[in-house]
mmCIF file of C-alpha atoms and ligand atoms in Angstrom:
data_model
loop_
_atom_site.group_PDB
_atom_site.id
_atom_site.type_symbol
_atom_site.label_atom_id
_atom_site.label_comp_id
_atom_site.label_asym_id
_atom_site.label_seq_id
_atom_site.Cartn_x
_atom_site.Cartn_y
_atom_site.Cartn_z
ATOM 1 C CA MET A 18 149.605 5.576 23.302
ATOM 2 C CA THR A 19 147.436 2.671 24.436
ATOM 3 C CA VAL A 20 145.298 3.227 27.501
ATOM 4 C CA PRO A 21 144.167 0.176 29.494
ATOM 5 C CA GLY A 22 140.367 -0.192 29.482
ATOM 6 C CA ARG A 23 139.882 2.280 26.687
ATOM 7 C CA ALA A 24 136.660 2.650 24.644
ATOM 8 C CA SER A 25 137.889 2.428 21.067
ATOM 9 C CA GLY A 26 135.344 4.069 18.804
ATOM 10 C CA GLU A 27 132.788 2.034 16.946
ATOM 11 C CA VAL A 28 134.957 -0.651 15.391
ATOM 12 C CA ILE A 29 138.329 -2.258 16.134
ATOM 13 C CA VAL A 30 140.179 -3.773 13.187
ATOM 14 C CA VAL A 31 142.900 -6.288 14.090
ATOM 15 C CA GLY A 32 145.646 -6.547 11.452
ATOM 16 C CA GLY A 33 147.138 -3.916 9.156
ATOM 17 C CA GLY A 34 147.769 -5.919 5.980
ATOM 18 C CA LEU A 35 145.837 -5.133 2.818
ATOM 19 C CA ILE A 36 142.628 -6.605 4.241
ATOM 20 C CA GLY A 37 142.716 -4.691 7.540
ATOM 21 C CA LEU A 38 143.752 -1.455 5.800
ATOM 22 C CA ALA A 39 141.010 -1.760 3.167
ATOM 23 C CA VAL A 40 138.400 -2.512 5.834
ATOM 24 C CA ALA A 41 139.514 0.432 8.000
ATOM 25 C CA ALA A 42 139.514 2.771 4.975
ATOM 26 C CA ALA A 43 136.035 1.657 3.873
ATOM 27 C CA LEU A 44 134.618 2.089 7.381
ATOM 28 C CA ALA A 45 136.141 5.552 7.781
ATOM 29 C CA GLU A 46 134.646 6.519 4.421
ATOM 30 C CA ARG A 47 131.207 5.574 5.848
ATOM 31 C CA LYS A 48 131.910 7.850 8.825
ATOM 32 C CA VAL A 49 132.570 4.988 11.258
ATOM 33 C CA SER A 50 135.361 5.597 13.780
ATOM 34 C CA VAL A 51 137.991 2.844 13.759
ATOM 35 C CA THR A 52 140.867 1.715 15.955
ATOM 36 C CA LEU A 53 143.312 -0.233 13.792
ATOM 37 C CA ILE A 54 145.522 -2.451 15.948
ATOM 38 C CA SER A 55 148.409 -4.107 14.179
ATOM 39 C CA GLU A 56 151.916 -5.286 14.636
ATOM 40 C CA ARG A 57 154.508 -5.761 11.884
ATOM 41 C CA ARG A 58 155.999 -9.240 11.603
ATOM 42 C CA PRO A 59 158.124 -11.234 9.164
ATOM 43 C CA GLY A 60 156.149 -13.138 6.540
ATOM 44 C CA GLU A 61 153.243 -10.686 6.118
ATOM 45 C CA ALA A 62 151.480 -11.710 2.928
ATOM 46 C CA SER A 63 150.450 -8.328 1.524
ATOM 47 C CA PRO A 64 153.905 -6.849 0.806
ATOM 48 C CA ALA A 65 155.191 -10.260 -0.343
ATOM 49 C CA ALA A 66 152.458 -10.936 -2.917
ATOM 50 C CA ALA A 67 152.887 -10.869 -6.677
ATOM 51 C CA GLY A 68 149.836 -8.584 -7.005
ATOM 52 C CA MET A 69 147.977 -10.540 -9.664
ATOM 53 C CA LEU A 70 144.313 -9.828 -10.259
ATOM 54 C CA ALA A 71 143.596 -13.221 -11.749
ATOM 55 C CA PRO A 72 140.035 -14.400 -11.057
ATOM 56 C CA SER A 73 139.918 -16.154 -14.445
ATOM 57 C CA VAL A 74 142.957 -18.271 -13.565
ATOM 58 C CA GLU A 75 142.922 -18.640 -9.746
ATOM 59 C CA ARG A 76 139.356 -19.776 -10.138
ATOM 60 C CA ALA A 77 136.518 -20.470 -7.729
ATOM 61 C CA SER A 78 133.068 -21.797 -8.543
ATOM 62 C CA GLY A 79 129.586 -20.255 -8.310
ATOM 63 C CA SER A 80 129.096 -16.926 -6.590
ATOM 64 C CA ALA A 81 132.705 -16.988 -5.314
ATOM 65 C CA HIS A 82 133.873 -16.732 -8.939
ATOM 66 C CA GLU A 83 131.488 -13.825 -9.512
ATOM 67 C CA PHE A 84 132.886 -12.214 -6.353
ATOM 68 C CA GLY A 85 136.412 -12.555 -7.800
ATOM 69 C CA ILE A 86 135.385 -10.913 -11.073
ATOM 70 C CA ALA A 87 133.593 -8.110 -9.210
ATOM 71 C CA ALA A 88 136.680 -7.685 -6.992
ATOM 72 C CA ARG A 89 138.876 -7.278 -10.076
ATOM 73 C CA ASP A 90 136.463 -4.814 -11.645
ATOM 74 C CA ARG A 91 136.305 -2.766 -8.417
ATOM 75 C CA TYR A 92 139.987 -1.884 -8.807
ATOM 76 C CA PRO A 93 139.888 1.087 -11.222
ATOM 77 C CA SER A 94 137.398 3.088 -9.124
ATOM 78 C CA PHE A 95 139.157 2.083 -5.899
ATOM 79 C CA LEU A 96 142.519 3.316 -7.191
ATOM 80 C CA ASP A 97 140.921 6.563 -8.427
ATOM 81 C CA PHE A 98 139.548 7.065 -4.919
ATOM 82 C CA LEU A 99 142.978 6.418 -3.379
ATOM 83 C CA ALA A 100 144.690 8.788 -5.820
ATOM 84 C CA ASP A 101 142.122 11.466 -5.028
ATOM 85 C CA ARG A 102 142.589 11.101 -1.262
ATOM 86 C CA THR A 103 146.350 10.540 -1.096
ATOM 87 C CA GLY A 104 147.923 11.723 -4.354
ATOM 88 C CA VAL A 105 149.411 8.218 -4.745
ATOM 89 C CA LYS A 106 148.856 6.660 -8.173
ATOM 90 C CA VAL A 107 148.962 2.893 -7.831
ATOM 91 C CA PRO A 108 150.121 1.122 -11.031
ATOM 92 C CA LEU A 109 147.395 -1.137 -12.455
ATOM 93 C CA ASN A 110 147.864 -3.549 -15.378
ATOM 94 C CA ARG A 111 144.617 -4.703 -17.004
ATOM 95 C CA LEU A 112 146.111 -5.939 -20.269
ATOM 96 C CA GLY A 113 144.895 -9.480 -19.631
ATOM 97 C CA ILE A 114 146.642 -12.649 -18.468
ATOM 98 C CA LEU A 115 148.180 -15.334 -20.687
ATOM 99 C CA GLN A 116 148.298 -19.031 -19.732
ATOM 100 C CA VAL A 117 150.992 -20.313 -22.021
ATOM 101 C CA ALA A 118 151.206 -23.831 -23.474
ATOM 102 C CA ILE A 119 154.755 -25.097 -23.829
ATOM 103 C CA THR A 120 153.841 -28.647 -24.963
ATOM 104 C CA GLU A 121 151.109 -30.301 -27.088
ATOM 105 C CA LYS A 122 149.711 -31.827 -23.897
ATOM 106 C CA GLY A 123 149.601 -28.332 -22.401
ATOM 107 C CA ILE A 124 147.506 -27.115 -25.341
ATOM 108 C CA LYS A 125 144.920 -29.838 -24.725
ATOM 109 C CA GLY A 126 144.733 -29.159 -21.002
ATOM 110 C CA LEU A 127 144.417 -25.405 -21.388
ATOM 111 C CA LYS A 128 141.796 -25.614 -24.153
ATOM 112 C CA LYS A 129 139.619 -27.649 -21.763
ATOM 113 C CA THR A 130 139.814 -25.129 -18.897
ATOM 114 C CA GLY A 131 139.169 -21.826 -20.712
ATOM 115 C CA LEU A 132 136.229 -19.699 -19.542
ATOM 116 C CA PRO A 133 133.653 -18.286 -22.007
ATOM 117 C CA THR A 134 135.253 -14.884 -21.346
ATOM 118 C CA SER A 135 138.705 -16.200 -22.339
ATOM 119 C CA ARG A 136 140.049 -16.694 -25.853
ATOM 120 C CA TRP A 137 142.535 -19.168 -27.373
ATOM 121 C CA LEU A 138 145.531 -17.573 -29.123
ATOM 122 C CA ASP A 139 147.524 -19.701 -31.548
ATOM 123 C CA ALA A 140 151.334 -19.508 -31.592
ATOM 124 C CA LYS A 141 151.419 -16.680 -34.154
ATOM 125 C CA GLU A 142 148.868 -14.559 -32.287
ATOM 126 C CA LEU A 143 150.747 -15.166 -29.039
ATOM 127 C CA ARG A 144 154.054 -14.122 -30.615
ATOM 128 C CA GLU A 145 152.514 -10.942 -31.990
ATOM 129 C CA LEU A 146 150.946 -10.028 -28.654
ATOM 130 C CA GLU A 147 153.968 -10.909 -26.500
ATOM 131 C CA PRO A 148 157.222 -11.469 -28.459
ATOM 132 C CA ALA A 149 159.060 -12.654 -25.310
ATOM 133 C CA LEU A 150 156.785 -15.729 -25.358
ATOM 134 C CA SER A 151 157.528 -16.683 -28.968
ATOM 135 C CA HIS A 152 158.533 -20.238 -27.937
ATOM 136 C CA GLY A 153 154.935 -20.810 -26.697
ATOM 137 C CA LEU A 154 152.629 -23.076 -28.717
ATOM 138 C CA GLY A 155 149.552 -21.032 -27.866
ATOM 139 C CA ALA A 156 147.843 -19.492 -24.858
ATOM 140 C CA VAL A 157 144.547 -18.881 -23.144
ATOM 141 C CA PHE A 158 144.057 -15.125 -23.019
ATOM 142 C CA SER A 159 141.845 -13.734 -20.255
ATOM 143 C CA PRO A 160 141.196 -10.072 -20.980
ATOM 144 C CA ASP A 161 140.727 -7.648 -18.042
ATOM 145 C CA ASP A 162 142.725 -9.781 -15.592
ATOM 146 C CA GLY A 163 146.151 -8.344 -14.743
ATOM 147 C CA ALA A 164 148.088 -7.098 -11.752
ATOM 148 C CA VAL A 165 148.420 -4.227 -9.319
ATOM 149 C CA ASP A 166 151.614 -3.065 -7.641
ATOM 150 C CA ASN A 167 150.661 -4.225 -4.164
ATOM 151 C CA THR A 168 153.621 -2.474 -2.500
ATOM 152 C CA VAL A 169 152.460 0.929 -3.787
ATOM 153 C CA LEU A 170 148.887 -0.033 -2.902
ATOM 154 C CA ILE A 171 149.925 -0.671 0.707
ATOM 155 C CA ALA A 172 151.751 2.679 0.794
ATOM 156 C CA ALA A 173 148.631 4.487 -0.480
ATOM 157 C CA LEU A 174 146.336 2.766 2.028
ATOM 158 C CA GLU A 175 148.805 3.399 4.865
ATOM 159 C CA LYS A 176 148.822 7.088 3.942
ATOM 160 C CA LEU A 177 145.040 7.240 3.811
ATOM 161 C CA CYS A 178 144.601 5.434 7.134
ATOM 162 C CA THR A 179 147.252 7.568 8.852
ATOM 163 C CA ASN A 180 145.815 10.864 7.584
ATOM 164 C CA THR A 181 142.180 10.105 8.340
ATOM 165 C CA ASP A 182 140.920 11.524 11.658
ATOM 166 C CA ARG A 183 138.412 8.706 12.009
ATOM 167 C CA ILE A 184 141.167 6.059 12.209
ATOM 168 C CA THR A 185 143.330 5.698 15.310
ATOM 169 C CA ARG A 186 146.343 3.442 14.827
ATOM 170 C CA VAL A 187 147.753 1.324 17.632
ATOM 171 C CA SER A 188 150.962 -0.679 17.297
ATOM 172 C CA ASP A 189 150.397 -3.775 19.417
ATOM 173 C CA ALA A 190 149.568 -7.474 19.107
ATOM 174 C CA VAL A 191 146.050 -8.623 19.961
ATOM 175 C CA ILE A 192 146.208 -11.814 22.016
ATOM 176 C CA ALA A 193 142.479 -12.340 22.657
ATOM 177 C CA VAL A 194 139.026 -11.112 21.717
ATOM 178 C CA ASP A 195 136.087 -11.346 24.131
ATOM 179 C CA PRO A 196 132.790 -10.885 22.306
ATOM 180 C CA ALA A 197 129.797 -9.800 24.419
ATOM 181 C CA ARG A 198 126.203 -9.107 23.340
ATOM 182 C CA ASP A 199 126.579 -5.541 22.052
ATOM 183 C CA SER A 200 130.327 -5.052 22.147
ATOM 184 C CA CYS A 201 133.626 -6.849 21.827
ATOM 185 C CA THR A 202 136.926 -6.348 23.646
ATOM 186 C CA ALA A 203 140.401 -6.890 22.227
ATOM 187 C CA ARG A 204 143.163 -7.613 24.730
ATOM 188 C CA THR A 205 146.725 -6.911 23.687
ATOM 189 C CA GLU A 206 150.202 -8.151 24.487
ATOM 190 C CA SER A 207 151.023 -4.840 26.221
ATOM 191 C CA GLY A 208 148.125 -5.364 28.638
ATOM 192 C CA ALA A 209 145.674 -2.895 27.053
ATOM 193 C CA ARG A 210 141.956 -3.643 26.625
ATOM 194 C CA HIS A 211 140.131 -1.952 23.746
ATOM 195 C CA THR A 212 136.351 -2.210 23.562
ATOM 196 C CA ALA A 213 134.119 -1.339 20.604
ATOM 197 C CA ARG A 214 130.731 -2.177 19.122
ATOM 198 C CA ARG A 215 132.397 -4.584 16.661
ATOM 199 C CA VAL A 216 135.821 -6.202 16.307
ATOM 200 C CA VAL A 217 136.946 -7.249 12.821
ATOM 201 C CA VAL A 218 139.734 -9.846 12.805
ATOM 202 C CA ALA A 219 141.952 -9.476 9.718
ATOM 203 C CA ALA A 220 145.224 -10.798 11.101
ATOM 204 C CA GLY A 221 146.426 -12.768 8.083
ATOM 205 C CA ALA A 222 148.020 -16.179 8.624
ATOM 206 C CA TRP A 223 148.194 -15.538 12.410
ATOM 207 C CA VAL A 224 144.464 -14.948 12.910
ATOM 208 C CA GLY A 225 143.873 -18.446 14.329
ATOM 209 C CA LYS A 226 146.263 -17.694 17.198
ATOM 210 C CA ILE A 227 143.945 -15.041 18.647
ATOM 211 C CA THR A 228 142.134 -16.580 21.604
ATOM 212 C CA GLY A 229 138.367 -16.172 21.223
ATOM 213 C CA ALA A 230 138.433 -15.937 17.394
ATOM 214 C CA ARG A 231 137.390 -19.588 17.448
ATOM 215 C CA LEU A 232 136.335 -19.965 13.797
ATOM 216 C CA ALA A 233 139.656 -18.538 12.551
ATOM 217 C CA GLN A 234 141.399 -21.709 13.635
ATOM 218 C CA ALA A 235 140.545 -22.981 10.154
ATOM 219 C CA VAL A 236 143.128 -20.524 8.743
ATOM 220 C CA SER A 237 146.710 -21.728 8.376
ATOM 221 C CA PRO A 238 149.919 -20.389 6.781
ATOM 222 C CA ALA A 239 151.147 -21.520 3.331
ATOM 223 C CA ARG A 240 154.566 -20.184 2.439
ATOM 224 C CA GLY A 241 155.190 -18.780 -1.019
ATOM 225 C CA GLN A 242 158.674 -17.964 -2.310
ATOM 226 C CA LEU A 243 159.253 -15.444 -5.101
ATOM 227 C CA VAL A 244 162.177 -14.119 -7.117
ATOM 228 C CA SER A 245 162.625 -10.959 -9.142
ATOM 229 C CA TYR A 246 164.745 -10.226 -12.194
ATOM 230 C CA SER A 247 166.213 -6.868 -13.302
ATOM 231 C CA ALA A 248 164.579 -7.131 -16.712
ATOM 232 C CA SER A 249 161.173 -6.384 -18.155
ATOM 233 C CA PRO A 250 160.704 -8.455 -21.312
ATOM 234 C CA LEU A 251 156.919 -8.822 -20.852
ATOM 235 C CA ARG A 252 153.904 -6.558 -20.796
ATOM 236 C CA HIS A 253 151.413 -9.225 -19.719
ATOM 237 C CA VAL A 254 151.216 -11.418 -16.646
ATOM 238 C CA ALA A 255 151.868 -14.970 -17.859
ATOM 239 C CA TYR A 256 151.270 -18.377 -16.290
ATOM 240 C CA GLY A 257 153.138 -21.504 -17.310
ATOM 241 C CA PRO A 258 152.756 -25.121 -16.246
ATOM 242 C CA ARG A 259 154.695 -24.618 -13.001
ATOM 243 C CA GLY A 260 154.428 -20.954 -12.063
ATOM 244 C CA TYR A 261 153.839 -17.399 -13.213
ATOM 245 C CA VAL A 262 155.694 -14.221 -14.134
ATOM 246 C CA VAL A 263 154.481 -10.716 -13.409
ATOM 247 C CA PRO A 264 155.910 -7.548 -14.988
ATOM 248 C CA ARG A 265 156.289 -4.702 -12.472
ATOM 249 C CA GLY A 266 158.028 -1.538 -13.701
ATOM 250 C CA ASN A 267 161.665 -2.373 -14.463
ATOM 251 C CA VAL A 268 161.562 -5.828 -12.892
ATOM 252 C CA THR A 269 159.800 -9.130 -13.447
ATOM 253 C CA ILE A 270 158.550 -11.173 -10.512
ATOM 254 C CA GLY A 271 158.481 -14.960 -10.715
ATOM 255 C CA GLY A 272 156.465 -17.205 -8.428
ATOM 256 C CA SER A 273 155.743 -19.219 -6.485
ATOM 257 C CA THR A 274 155.936 -22.150 -4.115
ATOM 258 C CA MET A 275 153.025 -23.311 -1.963
ATOM 259 C CA GLU A 276 154.529 -24.901 1.160
ATOM 260 C CA ASN A 277 153.154 -26.147 4.417
ATOM 261 C CA VAL A 278 156.012 -25.191 6.780
ATOM 262 C CA GLY A 279 154.181 -23.399 9.597
ATOM 263 C CA PHE A 280 155.199 -19.808 10.304
ATOM 264 C CA ASP A 281 158.698 -20.085 8.808
ATOM 265 C CA SER A 282 158.928 -17.286 6.234
ATOM 266 C CA SER A 283 162.524 -17.781 5.133
ATOM 267 C CA THR A 284 163.555 -18.584 1.571
ATOM 268 C CA THR A 285 165.323 -21.844 0.717
ATOM 269 C CA ALA A 286 167.816 -22.706 -2.016
ATOM 270 C CA SER A 287 165.587 -25.491 -3.351
ATOM 271 C CA GLY A 288 162.455 -23.280 -3.322
ATOM 272 C CA LEU A 289 164.170 -20.472 -5.216
ATOM 273 C CA LYS A 290 165.612 -22.934 -7.707
ATOM 274 C CA LYS A 291 162.130 -24.262 -8.440
ATOM 275 C CA VAL A 292 160.640 -20.795 -8.802
ATOM 276 C CA SER A 293 163.444 -19.598 -11.102
ATOM 277 C CA ALA A 294 163.099 -22.705 -13.277
ATOM 278 C CA ALA A 295 159.323 -22.197 -13.514
ATOM 279 C CA SER A 296 159.768 -18.522 -14.469
ATOM 280 C CA GLU A 297 162.457 -19.199 -17.061
ATOM 281 C CA GLU A 298 160.362 -21.974 -18.589
ATOM 282 C CA ILE A 299 157.628 -19.383 -19.223
ATOM 283 C CA CYS A 300 159.951 -16.606 -20.375
ATOM 284 C CA PRO A 301 163.343 -18.021 -21.476
ATOM 285 C CA SER A 302 165.086 -14.630 -21.761
ATOM 286 C CA LEU A 303 164.875 -14.319 -17.961
ATOM 287 C CA ALA A 304 167.552 -17.026 -17.724
ATOM 288 C CA SER A 305 170.164 -14.497 -18.846
ATOM 289 C CA ALA A 306 168.774 -11.615 -16.736
ATOM 290 C CA GLN A 307 170.172 -10.700 -13.344
ATOM 291 C CA ARG A 308 168.169 -12.035 -10.408
ATOM 292 C CA SER A 309 167.677 -8.977 -8.217
ATOM 293 C CA ASP A 310 165.809 -10.226 -5.165
ATOM 294 C CA ALA A 311 164.141 -13.185 -3.466
ATOM 295 C CA TRP A 312 161.633 -13.284 -0.627
ATOM 296 C CA ALA A 313 158.804 -15.280 0.921
ATOM 297 C CA GLY A 314 155.445 -14.621 2.546
ATOM 298 C CA LEU A 315 152.728 -16.556 4.358
ATOM 299 C CA ARG A 316 149.345 -16.859 2.655
ATOM 300 C CA PRO A 317 146.433 -17.135 5.079
ATOM 301 C CA ILE A 318 144.750 -20.223 3.640
ATOM 302 C CA THR A 319 141.469 -21.982 4.420
ATOM 303 C CA PRO A 320 140.544 -25.586 3.522
ATOM 304 C CA ASP A 321 138.558 -24.449 0.432
ATOM 305 C CA MET A 322 140.893 -21.528 -0.404
ATOM 306 C CA LEU A 323 138.032 -19.033 -0.022
ATOM 307 C CA PRO A 324 137.987 -16.234 2.553
ATOM 308 C CA MET A 325 135.926 -16.105 5.732
ATOM 309 C CA LEU A 326 133.733 -13.005 5.584
ATOM 310 C CA GLY A 327 131.010 -12.250 8.072
ATOM 311 C CA PRO A 328 130.007 -12.317 11.724
ATOM 312 C CA ASP A 329 130.418 -15.226 14.104
ATOM 313 C CA PRO A 330 126.814 -16.511 14.169
ATOM 314 C CA GLU A 331 126.991 -17.017 17.957
ATOM 315 C CA HIS A 332 128.743 -13.705 18.656
ATOM 316 C CA PRO A 333 127.763 -11.131 16.000
ATOM 317 C CA SER A 334 129.966 -8.427 17.570
ATOM 318 C CA LEU A 335 132.949 -10.406 16.228
ATOM 319 C CA ILE A 336 133.427 -10.235 12.447
ATOM 320 C CA TYR A 337 135.842 -12.313 10.389
ATOM 321 C CA ALA A 338 137.673 -10.844 7.363
ATOM 322 C CA CYS A 339 140.453 -13.358 6.904
ATOM 323 C CA GLY A 340 141.667 -16.465 5.085
ATOM 324 C CA HIS A 341 141.919 -14.826 1.654
ATOM 325 C CA SER A 342 144.385 -17.530 0.627
ATOM 326 C CA ARG A 343 145.820 -16.898 -2.879
ATOM 327 C CA ASN A 344 143.496 -13.979 -3.729
ATOM 328 C CA GLY A 345 143.779 -11.430 -0.938
ATOM 329 C CA VAL A 346 145.207 -8.658 -3.092
ATOM 330 C CA LEU A 347 142.442 -9.209 -5.628
ATOM 331 C CA MET A 348 139.738 -9.200 -2.980
ATOM 332 C CA ALA A 349 140.942 -6.445 -0.617
ATOM 333 C CA PRO A 350 138.916 -3.477 -1.950
ATOM 334 C CA LEU A 351 135.677 -5.461 -2.282
ATOM 335 C CA THR A 352 136.231 -7.046 1.143
ATOM 336 C CA GLY A 353 136.450 -3.519 2.572
ATOM 337 C CA ASP A 354 133.129 -2.610 0.922
ATOM 338 C CA LEU A 355 131.346 -5.730 2.191
ATOM 339 C CA ILE A 356 132.609 -5.496 5.765
ATOM 340 C CA ALA A 357 131.550 -1.822 5.798
ATOM 341 C CA ASP A 358 128.095 -2.926 4.539
ATOM 342 C CA LEU A 359 127.876 -5.450 7.393
ATOM 343 C CA VAL A 360 128.973 -3.013 10.084
ATOM 344 C CA THR A 361 126.670 -0.232 8.914
ATOM 345 C CA GLU A 362 123.828 -2.738 8.382
ATOM 346 C CA SER A 363 123.513 -1.701 4.727
ATOM 347 C CA PRO A 364 122.184 -4.115 2.089
ATOM 348 C CA LEU A 365 125.024 -6.390 0.961
ATOM 349 C CA SER A 366 126.125 -5.703 -2.597
ATOM 350 C CA ARG A 367 127.316 -9.340 -2.968
ATOM 351 C CA ASP A 368 126.263 -12.790 -1.872
ATOM 352 C CA LEU A 369 128.566 -13.868 0.973
ATOM 353 C CA SER A 370 127.035 -17.303 1.634
ATOM 354 C CA GLN A 371 130.050 -19.185 0.220
ATOM 355 C CA PHE A 372 132.278 -17.270 2.636
ATOM 356 C CA ARG A 373 130.397 -18.016 5.892
ATOM 357 C CA PRO A 374 132.984 -18.186 8.684
ATOM 358 C CA ASP A 375 131.280 -21.228 10.284
ATOM 359 C CA ARG A 376 131.408 -23.444 7.155
ATOM 360 C CA PHE A 377 134.310 -25.650 8.332
HETATM 361 C C1 FAD B 587 154.099 -15.370 -2.255
HETATM 362 C C2 FAD B 587 152.694 -14.859 -2.295
HETATM 363 C C3 FAD B 587 152.142 -14.470 -3.500
HETATM 364 C C4 FAD B 587 150.833 -13.985 -3.541
HETATM 365 N N1 FAD B 587 150.345 -13.525 -4.718
HETATM 366 C C5 FAD B 587 149.086 -13.034 -4.768
HETATM 367 C C6 FAD B 587 148.576 -12.500 -5.965
HETATM 368 O O1 FAD B 587 149.266 -12.468 -6.977
HETATM 369 N N2 FAD B 587 147.301 -12.021 -5.973
HETATM 370 C C7 FAD B 587 146.508 -12.050 -4.868
HETATM 371 O O2 FAD B 587 145.356 -11.620 -4.931
HETATM 372 N N3 FAD B 587 146.982 -12.524 -3.690
HETATM 373 C C8 FAD B 587 148.231 -13.017 -3.620
HETATM 374 N N4 FAD B 587 148.724 -13.521 -2.460
HETATM 375 C C9 FAD B 587 147.819 -13.626 -1.313
HETATM 376 C C10 FAD B 587 147.670 -12.305 -0.587
HETATM 377 O O3 FAD B 587 148.942 -11.736 -0.408
HETATM 378 C C11 FAD B 587 146.987 -12.524 0.761
HETATM 379 O O4 FAD B 587 145.772 -13.236 0.605
HETATM 380 C C12 FAD B 587 146.664 -11.177 1.421
HETATM 381 O O5 FAD B 587 147.776 -10.310 1.355
HETATM 382 C C13 FAD B 587 146.251 -11.384 2.861
HETATM 383 O O6 FAD B 587 146.177 -10.126 3.472
HETATM 384 P P1 FAD B 587 145.960 -10.004 5.029
HETATM 385 O O7 FAD B 587 145.819 -8.551 5.332
HETATM 386 O O8 FAD B 587 144.865 -10.937 5.435
HETATM 387 O O9 FAD B 587 147.288 -10.636 5.679
HETATM 388 P P2 FAD B 587 148.730 -9.985 5.879
HETATM 389 O O10 FAD B 587 149.138 -9.184 4.737
HETATM 390 O O11 FAD B 587 149.637 -11.081 6.323
HETATM 391 O O12 FAD B 587 148.504 -8.976 7.071
HETATM 392 C C14 FAD B 587 148.164 -9.378 8.373
HETATM 393 C C15 FAD B 587 148.681 -8.315 9.329
HETATM 394 O O13 FAD B 587 148.177 -8.578 10.636
HETATM 395 C C16 FAD B 587 149.245 -8.474 11.554
HETATM 396 N N5 FAD B 587 148.928 -9.320 12.682
HETATM 397 C C17 FAD B 587 148.898 -10.670 12.721
HETATM 398 N N6 FAD B 587 148.495 -11.099 13.931
HETATM 399 C C18 FAD B 587 148.261 -9.986 14.669
HETATM 400 C C19 FAD B 587 147.816 -9.787 15.984
HETATM 401 N N7 FAD B 587 147.537 -10.816 16.785
HETATM 402 N N8 FAD B 587 147.678 -8.524 16.444
HETATM 403 C C20 FAD B 587 147.953 -7.475 15.631
HETATM 404 N N9 FAD B 587 148.378 -7.618 14.353
HETATM 405 C C21 FAD B 587 148.528 -8.861 13.882
HETATM 406 C C22 FAD B 587 150.449 -8.971 10.757
HETATM 407 O O14 FAD B 587 151.650 -8.591 11.349
HETATM 408 C C23 FAD B 587 150.187 -8.297 9.435
HETATM 409 O O15 FAD B 587 150.633 -6.972 9.446
HETATM 410 C C24 FAD B 587 150.054 -13.939 -2.356
HETATM 411 C C25 FAD B 587 150.618 -14.297 -1.150
HETATM 412 C C26 FAD B 587 151.934 -14.749 -1.105
HETATM 413 C C27 FAD B 587 152.540 -15.103 0.224
#
């Protein structure tokens, strides 16, 4: 139950998507008491995502790229930790990602973009590695990239956060944050006021609507539509010229659009047509498979597609952990670590300068 005017432990986390859950879990692990305030709403990005861990493909430059690689490589130990605490084993695919060339022009383009850690596979090597892509003319292969089942990941984090005494969960919508010198208050739709030493805003695509989180106004929603097929012809995640396909258990997910349509998280006939065509271009056998589902979610995007991580320089009791754009699943565990470093005033394990919340 929410109590008006309540002191809410050391830290309030606003938003219970993958970022808020990972931050709350990391803080609790460092013995920090947390109040996690969140409200479910249509279009949440975390359950909608394809779950790719693709820093070699969804690429940033400089230390942001290194952050992406470190985020990917944090996954195995993070999932071991979750399995140990919750008994939930989250499926992780680290077989590598293929960027498939379908045309001669595609070969040229892909050969130019490959990283030193990636390798070119000719058509024969591609066919041997992934027979369902035997029509491909070659592919860039990025070992160690892959995918996680983000729906099971959410379930594991939910279980951890619900079972941990240090985390109190509140179902409510935060309408405003009021940072003061040594504390910050979150006001909610139900009329409650929660005050803590720090407030971390991790409210996905909606974060810019919270009054007082002034820097988060740079975050906006970008809709992505996805389809799934009741077939699993692939072992590897594969990108094509217009989309990607992701194997997940008995299904294959195909994505995705990138649309600027505000907070509308519905699917459209034209969007799904595009996504299906892109998926079937990569993996032609999907054209004869049954399409089992279709959905959409809202990515929280920033102008440079990098997250905002760190305190408001004018109000350090307010911390931003938002705007993860296309890579929020990838970055969730490492974001949790870094925000816990900031809150506990521990040395930062990564350079966050490219993610300064006041850079826009
Ligand atoms: C179609 C699609 C495909 C994607 N594929 C990938 C991928 O393959 N790999 C990858 O790394 N990333 C991917 N992403 C991006 C990734 O999903 C996001 O970056 C990430 O999930 C963002 O997490 P979040 O916790 O910030 O936001 P969300 O998951 O949206 O969670 C925010 C939460 O905060 C709650 N909330 C909002 N406002 C308030 C408020 N005022 N008060 C209380 N609660 C509030 C919301 O209801 C929600 O529960 C994809 C996204 C989409 C849409």
